[in-house]
Coordinates of C-alpha atoms in Angstrom, one line a residue:
Chain I
X216 CA 0.0 0.0 0.0
X217 CA 1.5 3.3 -1.0
X218 CA 1.1 6.3 1.3
X219 CA 1.8 10.0 1.2
X220 CA 3.8 11.2 4.1
X221 CA 4.7 14.9 3.9
X222 CA 6.8 15.3 0.8
X223 CA 7.9 11.8 0.6
X224 CA 6.2 8.8 -0.9
X225 CA 6.9 5.7 1.0
X226 CA 6.0 2.3 -0.3
X227 CA 5.8 -0.2 2.5
X228 CA 5.6 -4.0 2.6
X229 CA 6.7 -4.4 -1.0
X230 CA 9.9 -5.7 -2.4
X231 CA 10.4 -2.6 -4.5
X232 CA 13.4 -1.4 -2.6
X233 CA 15.8 -1.3 -5.5
X234 CA 13.9 0.9 -8.0
X235 CA 16.3 1.3 -10.9
X236 CA 14.8 2.9 -13.9
X237 CA 12.4 5.8 -13.8
X238 CA 10.1 3.8 -16.0
X239 CA 9.9 1.1 -13.4
X240 CA 9.1 3.7 -10.7
X241 CA 6.4 5.3 -12.7
X242 CA 4.8 2.0 -13.4
X243 CA 4.9 1.1 -9.8
X244 CA 3.4 4.4 -8.9
X245 CA 0.5 3.8 -11.2
X246 CA -0.1 0.3 -9.9
X247 CA 0.1 1.5 -6.3
X248 CA -2.2 4.5 -6.8
X249 CA -4.8 3.3 -9.2
X250 CA -6.8 1.6 -6.5
X251 CA -6.6 4.6 -4.2
X252 CA -7.6 7.0 -7.0
X253 CA -10.9 5.1 -7.6
X254 CA -12.0 5.8 -4.0
X255 CA -11.1 9.5 -3.9
X256 CA -13.9 11.9 -4.5
X257 CA -13.8 13.6 -7.9
X258 CA -13.0 17.3 -7.6
X259 CA -14.7 19.2 -10.3
X260 CA -13.0 22.5 -11.2
X261 CA -15.3 25.5 -11.4
X262 CA -15.5 27.0 -14.9
X263 CA -13.4 30.1 -15.3
X264 CA -15.5 32.0 -17.8
X265 CA -19.1 33.1 -17.5
X266 CA -19.9 31.5 -20.8
X267 CA -18.9 28.2 -19.4
X268 CA -21.0 28.9 -16.3
X269 CA -24.1 29.5 -18.4
X270 CA -23.4 26.4 -20.4
X271 CA -23.1 24.3 -17.3
X272 CA -26.2 25.8 -15.7
X273 CA -28.2 25.0 -18.9
X274 CA -26.8 21.5 -18.8
X275 CA -27.7 21.0 -15.2
X276 CA -31.2 22.3 -15.9
X277 CA -31.6 19.9 -18.8
X278 CA -30.4 17.1 -16.5
X279 CA -32.9 18.0 -13.8
X280 CA -35.7 17.9 -16.3
X281 CA -34.5 14.6 -17.7
X282 CA -34.2 13.1 -14.2
X283 CA -37.8 14.2 -13.4
X284 CA -39.2 12.6 -16.6
X285 CA -37.2 9.4 -16.0
X286 CA -38.3 9.2 -12.3
X287 CA -41.9 9.7 -13.3
X288 CA -41.8 7.0 -16.0
X289 CA -40.1 4.4 -14.0
X290 CA -42.0 5.1 -10.8
X291 CA -38.8 4.6 -8.8
X292 CA -39.3 3.8 -5.1
X293 CA -38.4 6.6 -2.7
X294 CA -34.7 6.9 -2.1
X295 CA -33.6 5.2 -5.2
X296 CA -30.2 6.7 -6.2
X297 CA -30.5 8.2 -9.6
X298 CA -27.8 10.4 -11.1
X299 CA -26.5 11.5 -14.4
X300 CA -24.4 8.4 -14.5
X301 CA -27.2 6.0 -13.9
X302 CA -27.8 3.5 -16.7
X303 CA -31.3 3.1 -17.8
X304 CA -30.9 -0.7 -17.9
X305 CA -29.7 -0.6 -14.2
X306 CA -32.8 1.4 -13.3
X307 CA -35.0 -1.4 -14.6
X308 CA -36.2 0.5 -17.7
X309 CA -37.6 -1.9 -20.3
X310 CA -38.2 -1.2 -24.0
X311 CA -41.6 0.3 -23.4
X312 CA -40.3 2.5 -20.7
X313 CA -37.5 3.7 -23.0
X314 CA -39.7 4.7 -25.8
X315 CA -42.1 6.4 -23.4
X316 CA -39.1 8.3 -21.9
X317 CA -37.9 9.3 -25.3
X318 CA -41.4 10.6 -26.2
X319 CA -41.7 12.4 -22.9
X320 CA -38.3 14.1 -23.6
X321 CA -39.4 15.0 -27.1
X322 CA -42.5 16.7 -25.8
X323 CA -40.8 18.4 -22.9
X324 CA -38.0 19.8 -25.0
X325 CA -39.8 20.3 -28.4
X326 CA -37.3 18.1 -30.2
X327 CA -37.4 15.0 -32.4
X328 CA -35.2 12.0 -31.6
X329 CA -34.1 9.6 -34.3
X330 CA -34.4 5.8 -33.5
X331 CA -30.6 5.5 -34.1
X332 CA -29.7 8.2 -31.7
X333 CA -32.2 6.9 -29.1
X334 CA -30.6 3.5 -29.3
X335 CA -27.2 5.0 -28.3
X336 CA -28.4 6.3 -25.0
X337 CA -27.1 4.3 -22.1
X338 CA -27.1 6.7 -19.2
X339 CA -29.2 9.6 -18.1
X340 CA -26.3 11.9 -19.0
X341 CA -26.3 10.6 -22.5
X342 CA -30.0 11.5 -22.8
X343 CA -29.3 15.0 -21.5
X344 CA -26.3 15.5 -23.8
X345 CA -28.4 14.3 -26.8
X346 CA -31.2 16.7 -25.9
X347 CA -28.7 19.6 -25.6
X348 CA -27.4 18.8 -29.1
X349 CA -30.8 18.5 -30.6
X350 CA -32.1 21.7 -29.0
X351 CA -29.1 23.6 -30.4
X352 CA -29.4 22.2 -33.9
X353 CA -33.2 22.2 -34.2
X354 CA -33.6 25.7 -33.0
X355 CA -31.2 27.1 -35.7
Chain F
X203 CA -13.2 -27.0 -12.5
X204 CA -10.3 -26.6 -10.2
X205 CA -11.6 -29.0 -7.7
X206 CA -11.6 -31.8 -10.3
X207 CA -7.9 -31.5 -11.0
X208 CA -6.0 -33.9 -9.0
X209 CA -2.4 -33.5 -8.2
X210 CA -1.2 -36.5 -10.2
X211 CA -3.0 -36.2 -13.6
X212 CA -5.6 -34.3 -15.6
X213 CA -8.9 -36.0 -15.9
X214 CA -9.8 -37.2 -19.4
X215 CA -12.1 -34.9 -21.4
X216 CA -14.8 -37.7 -21.4
X217 CA -14.7 -37.7 -17.6
X218 CA -15.2 -34.0 -17.5
X219 CA -18.2 -34.2 -19.7
X220 CA -19.9 -37.2 -18.1
X221 CA -19.2 -36.1 -14.6
X222 CA -21.7 -33.5 -13.6
X223 CA -19.7 -30.4 -12.9
X224 CA -21.4 -29.5 -9.7
X225 CA -19.5 -26.6 -8.3
X226 CA -22.1 -25.5 -5.8
X227 CA -24.5 -27.5 -3.7
X228 CA -27.1 -27.4 -6.5
X229 CA -28.7 -30.7 -7.6
X230 CA -28.7 -31.6 -11.3
X231 CA -31.2 -30.2 -13.9
X232 CA -33.5 -32.5 -15.8
X233 CA -32.6 -32.5 -19.5
X234 CA -35.1 -31.4 -22.1
X235 CA -35.6 -32.8 -25.5
X236 CA -34.9 -30.4 -28.4
X237 CA -37.7 -28.5 -30.0
X238 CA -38.6 -29.7 -33.5
X239 CA -38.2 -27.4 -36.5
X240 CA -41.6 -25.7 -36.1
X241 CA -41.5 -25.6 -32.4
X242 CA -40.6 -23.0 -29.9
X243 CA -40.1 -23.7 -26.2
X244 CA -40.7 -21.1 -23.6
X245 CA -39.4 -21.3 -20.0
X246 CA -40.5 -18.7 -17.5
X247 CA -39.7 -17.9 -13.9
X248 CA -41.7 -15.7 -11.4
X249 CA -39.2 -13.7 -9.3
X250 CA -41.6 -13.5 -6.3
X251 CA -41.5 -17.2 -5.9
X252 CA -37.8 -17.1 -5.0
X253 CA -37.6 -16.4 -1.4
X254 CA -34.6 -18.4 -0.4
X255 CA -31.6 -16.2 0.0
X256 CA -29.1 -19.1 -0.1
X257 CA -30.6 -20.3 -3.4
X258 CA -30.2 -16.8 -4.8
X259 CA -26.6 -16.9 -3.7
X260 CA -26.2 -20.3 -5.4
X261 CA -27.7 -18.8 -8.5
X262 CA -25.2 -15.9 -8.4
X263 CA -22.4 -18.4 -8.4
X264 CA -23.5 -19.7 -11.8
X265 CA -22.8 -16.3 -13.4
X266 CA -19.7 -15.3 -15.3
X267 CA -17.4 -12.7 -13.7
X268 CA -18.6 -10.1 -16.1
X269 CA -22.3 -10.9 -15.3
X270 CA -21.5 -10.7 -11.6
X271 CA -19.9 -7.3 -12.1
X272 CA -23.0 -6.1 -13.9
X273 CA -25.2 -7.2 -11.1
X274 CA -23.1 -5.2 -8.6
X275 CA -23.9 -2.0 -10.5
X276 CA -27.6 -2.5 -10.5
X277 CA -29.5 -0.5 -7.9
X278 CA -32.0 -2.1 -5.6
X279 CA -32.4 -5.7 -4.4
X280 CA -35.5 -6.5 -6.5
X281 CA -33.7 -5.4 -9.7
X282 CA -30.6 -7.3 -8.7
X283 CA -32.6 -10.4 -8.1
X284 CA -34.3 -10.1 -11.5
X285 CA -31.0 -9.6 -13.2
X286 CA -29.5 -12.7 -11.5
X287 CA -32.6 -14.7 -12.4
X288 CA -32.5 -13.6 -16.0
X289 CA -29.0 -14.9 -16.5
X290 CA -29.7 -18.1 -14.5
X291 CA -32.8 -18.7 -16.6
X292 CA -30.8 -18.5 -19.9
X293 CA -27.9 -20.6 -18.6
X294 CA -30.0 -23.3 -17.1
X295 CA -32.4 -23.5 -20.0
X296 CA -29.6 -23.8 -22.5
X297 CA -28.0 -26.5 -20.3
X298 CA -31.1 -28.6 -20.4
X299 CA -31.0 -28.7 -24.2
X300 CA -27.4 -30.1 -24.2
X301 CA -28.7 -33.1 -22.2
X302 CA -27.2 -31.3 -19.2
X303 CA -23.7 -32.2 -20.5
X304 CA -22.8 -28.5 -20.5
X305 CA -22.8 -27.0 -17.0
X306 CA -24.8 -23.7 -17.0
X307 CA -21.7 -21.9 -15.8
X308 CA -19.8 -22.8 -18.9
X309 CA -21.8 -21.0 -21.6
X310 CA -20.2 -18.1 -23.3
X311 CA -22.2 -15.4 -25.1
X312 CA -21.4 -13.0 -27.8
X313 CA -23.3 -10.3 -29.6
X314 CA -24.0 -10.3 -33.3
X315 CA -23.1 -7.1 -35.1
X316 CA -26.4 -5.5 -34.2
X317 CA -26.1 -6.3 -30.5
X318 CA -28.3 -9.4 -30.4
X319 CA -27.0 -11.9 -27.8
X320 CA -26.1 -15.4 -29.1
X321 CA -24.5 -18.4 -27.5
X322 CA -21.1 -19.7 -28.5
X323 CA -21.2 -23.3 -29.6
X324 CA -17.5 -23.8 -28.8
X325 CA -16.9 -23.8 -25.1
X326 CA -13.2 -24.6 -24.5
X327 CA -12.9 -28.2 -25.7
X328 CA -16.7 -28.8 -25.6
X329 CA -18.9 -28.3 -28.6
X330 CA -22.7 -27.7 -28.3
X331 CA -24.1 -30.0 -31.0
X332 CA -27.3 -28.1 -31.8
X333 CA -27.6 -24.6 -33.0
X334 CA -29.6 -23.3 -30.0
X335 CA -31.3 -20.0 -30.5
X336 CA -32.6 -18.1 -27.6
X337 CA -34.2 -14.8 -26.6
X338 CA -35.1 -13.4 -23.2
X339 CA -37.7 -11.0 -22.1
X340 CA -38.5 -9.7 -18.7
X341 CA -40.9 -7.6 -16.6
X342 CA -40.5 -7.1 -12.9
X343 CA -42.9 -10.0 -12.2
X344 CA -41.8 -12.5 -14.8
X345 CA -38.8 -13.5 -16.8
X346 CA -39.1 -15.7 -19.9
X347 CA -36.6 -17.4 -22.2
X348 CA -37.6 -18.7 -25.7
X349 CA -35.7 -21.5 -27.4
X350 CA -35.6 -22.8 -30.9
X351 CA -33.1 -24.9 -32.9
X352 CA -31.6 -23.3 -36.0
X353 CA -34.1 -20.6 -36.5
X354 CA -34.0 -17.1 -35.0
X355 CA -36.6 -16.4 -32.3
X356 CA -37.8 -13.3 -30.6
X357 CA -40.0 -13.0 -27.6
X358 CA -41.6 -10.3 -25.6
X359 CA -43.7 -10.4 -22.4
X360 CA -45.6 -7.7 -20.7
X361 CA -48.0 -7.5 -17.7
X362 CA -51.5 -7.7 -19.0
X363 CA -52.5 -4.8 -16.9
X364 CA -49.7 -2.5 -17.8
X365 CA -50.9 1.0 -18.3
X366 CA -48.5 3.2 -20.3
X367 CA -47.7 6.5 -18.7
X368 CA -48.4 8.4 -21.9
X369 CA -51.6 8.5 -23.9
X370 CA -51.9 5.4 -26.0
X371 CA -52.8 7.1 -29.3
X372 CA -49.9 9.6 -28.8
X373 CA -47.6 6.6 -28.4
X374 CA -49.1 4.9 -31.4
X375 CA -48.8 8.1 -33.6
X376 CA -45.2 8.4 -32.6
X377 CA -44.1 4.8 -33.0
X378 CA -46.6 2.7 -34.9
X379 CA -47.6 2.4 -38.6
X380 CA -50.6 4.4 -39.9
X381 CA -52.7 1.2 -40.2
X382 CA -52.0 0.3 -36.6
X383 CA -52.9 3.8 -35.4
X384 CA -56.2 3.5 -37.2
X385 CA -56.8 0.1 -35.8
X386 CA -56.2 1.3 -32.2
X387 CA -58.3 4.4 -32.8
X388 CA -61.2 2.3 -33.7
X389 CA -61.6 1.1 -30.1
X390 CA -63.8 3.4 -28.0
X391 CA -63.3 1.6 -24.7
X392 CA -60.0 2.7 -23.2
X393 CA -59.3 -0.6 -21.6
X394 CA -59.8 -2.5 -24.8
X395 CA -57.6 0.0 -26.5
X396 CA -54.9 -0.4 -23.9
X397 CA -55.1 -4.2 -24.3
X398 CA -54.8 -4.0 -28.0
X399 CA -51.9 -1.6 -27.7
X400 CA -50.1 -4.1 -25.6
X401 CA -50.8 -6.9 -28.0
X402 CA -49.4 -4.9 -30.9
X403 CA -46.5 -3.8 -28.8
X404 CA -45.4 -7.2 -27.7
X405 CA -45.8 -8.6 -31.2
X406 CA -43.7 -5.8 -32.7
X407 CA -41.1 -6.2 -30.1
X408 CA -40.9 -9.9 -30.6
X409 CA -40.4 -9.4 -34.4
X410 CA -37.6 -6.8 -33.9
X411 CA -35.9 -9.1 -31.4
X412 CA -36.2 -12.1 -33.7
X413 CA -34.7 -10.1 -36.6
X414 CA -31.9 -9.1 -34.3
X415 CA -31.2 -5.8 -35.9
X416 CA -32.0 -3.6 -32.9
X417 CA -34.7 -1.0 -32.5
X418 CA -33.3 1.3 -35.1
X419 CA -32.7 -1.5 -37.6
X420 CA -36.4 -2.3 -37.7
X421 CA -38.2 0.9 -36.8
X422 CA -41.7 0.2 -35.6
X423 CA -43.4 2.4 -38.0
X424 CA -41.9 0.6 -41.0
X425 CA -43.9 -2.6 -40.5
X426 CA -47.5 -3.4 -39.7
X427 CA -48.9 -6.2 -37.5
X428 CA -52.5 -6.9 -38.1
X429 CA -55.0 -9.6 -37.1
X430 CA -56.7 -11.4 -39.9
X431 CA -59.7 -13.7 -39.5
X432 CA -58.7 -17.2 -40.4
X433 CA -61.3 -17.3 -43.1
X434 CA -59.2 -14.7 -44.9
X435 CA -61.4 -11.7 -44.3
X436 CA -60.3 -8.8 -42.2
X437 CA -62.7 -8.1 -39.3
X438 CA -61.1 -5.5 -37.1
X439 CA -64.2 -5.0 -34.9
X440 CA -63.9 -8.4 -33.4
X441 CA -60.4 -8.5 -31.9
X442 CA -61.5 -10.9 -29.1
X443 CA -62.1 -13.7 -31.6
X444 CA -59.6 -16.4 -31.2
X445 CA -59.9 -17.5 -34.8
X446 CA -57.6 -15.0 -36.3
X447 CA -54.0 -15.1 -37.3
X448 CA -51.3 -12.6 -37.0
X449 CA -49.9 -11.1 -40.2
X450 CA -47.0 -8.9 -40.9
X451 CA -46.7 -6.4 -43.7
X452 CA -43.4 -4.7 -44.6
X453 CA -42.7 -2.0 -47.1
X454 CA -41.9 -3.5 -50.6
X455 CA -38.6 -1.8 -50.9
X456 CA -37.4 -2.9 -47.5
X457 CA -34.6 -5.4 -47.8
X458 CA -34.0 -5.6 -44.1
X459 CA -37.5 -6.1 -42.9
X460 CA -38.5 -9.6 -44.1
X461 CA -42.0 -11.0 -43.8
X462 CA -41.4 -14.7 -43.6
X463 CA -42.0 -14.8 -39.9
X464 CA -44.7 -16.5 -37.9
X465 CA -46.2 -15.2 -34.7
X466 CA -48.0 -16.5 -31.6
X467 CA -49.6 -14.6 -28.8
X468 CA -50.5 -16.2 -25.6
X469 CA -51.6 -15.3 -22.1
X470 CA -49.3 -16.7 -19.4
X471 CA -50.3 -17.4 -15.9
X472 CA -53.4 -15.2 -16.3
X473 CA -51.2 -12.2 -15.7
X474 CA -48.9 -11.7 -18.7
X475 CA -49.0 -11.4 -22.5
X476 CA -46.3 -13.3 -24.3
X477 CA -45.5 -12.8 -28.0
X478 CA -43.3 -15.3 -29.9
X479 CA -41.9 -14.7 -33.3
X480 CA -39.9 -17.2 -35.3
X481 CA -38.9 -17.7 -38.9
X482 CA -41.2 -19.6 -41.1
X483 CA -40.2 -23.0 -42.5
X484 CA -40.1 -22.4 -46.3
X485 CA -40.5 -26.1 -46.8
X486 CA -44.0 -26.0 -45.5
X487 CA -46.9 -24.8 -47.6
X488 CA -49.9 -22.7 -47.3
X489 CA -51.6 -22.0 -44.0
X490 CA -49.8 -24.7 -42.2
X491 CA -46.9 -22.3 -42.1
X492 CA -48.8 -19.8 -40.1
X493 CA -49.1 -21.7 -36.9
X494 CA -46.4 -22.6 -34.6
X495 CA -46.1 -25.2 -31.9
X496 CA -45.3 -23.9 -28.5
X497 CA -44.4 -25.8 -25.3
X498 CA -44.2 -23.9 -22.1
X499 CA -42.7 -24.6 -18.7
X500 CA -42.7 -22.7 -15.5
X501 CA -39.5 -23.1 -13.6
X502 CA -37.6 -22.2 -10.5
X503 CA -34.3 -23.8 -11.6
X504 CA -33.1 -26.7 -9.5
X505 CA -36.3 -26.5 -7.4
X506 CA -39.2 -27.2 -9.7
X507 CA -40.2 -27.4 -13.3
X508 CA -43.8 -27.6 -14.4
X509 CA -45.0 -28.2 -17.9
X510 CA -47.8 -25.6 -18.4
X511 CA -48.8 -26.4 -22.0
X512 CA -52.3 -27.7 -22.3
X513 CA -53.2 -26.0 -19.0
X514 CA -55.1 -22.9 -18.2
X515 CA -51.9 -21.1 -17.5
X516 CA -51.2 -20.9 -21.2
X517 CA -54.1 -19.4 -23.1
X518 CA -53.8 -19.1 -26.8
X519 CA -54.8 -15.8 -28.2
X520 CA -53.6 -16.4 -31.7
X521 CA -51.0 -18.3 -33.7
X522 CA -50.7 -21.6 -32.0
X523 CA -51.4 -24.8 -33.9

């Protein structure tokens, strides 16, 4: 297990004492840290420009609307964890749910979704991204 | 497998095959005779009937590492249970049709280029002698697996009482063909309209799944399912008549949407609709082609199998011979 102690990195209980090449060291570092990295919370940097801020606000508003429609369609029990990363298949959506959700999204956002695009949607985030794209292109 | 390897020598392949590879405490499955060319077999399981947590754990052990990982990312115990049961149903059902020579755990699956799951016939040194075709469908209250030999099959099940969240005619306008919209609009009673919608839905789903080209490869509006009276006259006002057959019309210029498919629609367990679609046998002539033979079993794998054909649990709506 690798640990960070002040400015030094100590690797304990491993026979990596004689680290020769830098390449070896970096590969050891990635092996040691990858499991830790997974459990660290992801830090999202705040956008610098205001344009980015508006973009992100719009995206999160879209996401909120999508989540609302999905929750309504799937009648998820109270307390079910549903986020942008949730996969529709993991939420128990079957094919009829999926087409109903797509239709609900079309009506809510005034867009038209092609079957091919709909088929590519795996997560809630995918749906929100697709909607953003379609709203932008269909309003021009 | 590891437990069978002794320190001194590897067991012969014939020993591996004939010895039942029992890795958990599960008993053996009874084998099932293969369906004939015009036959489809349907096995279904009711998740609510599984209450034994240790059995669920045994079931989980039958899954591949990849399947186990997928289960972990599913939210909610009920959904997890259904996901496990779904994989167990496929694996155990396939095993039965190999005379139980292939342990359910051993099957490997791949997807065709459109994403339809298929079973690999080559499993290490074993070879599955028949070309088993399968298709799964599930609702929260029932999971079903259809099996044929050689010919593609698609199935879809839905709860009879399922009420779409959206307005039925809006859904039909958005997704169905004009003929089907007209057909549904002809029903004044909302419950009948809902029931007819579900019948059309399951049949269309079963067709798309049988074709194996995905939802976008066979858009619902590009083909029509209709019910034709067996005497060859179309009588749309009498949908409840059991003497009608299920027909499919596809656009003339469509090369991907073929029409040589036969359908059956049954009511299962009094609670579900099940639509089955399989390719027609070109060697048969005339109206004989239009009906398929269906055998149905209800199962809780390793606990109980019940043949349900010829019982009240399987009610033919249309298409069965």
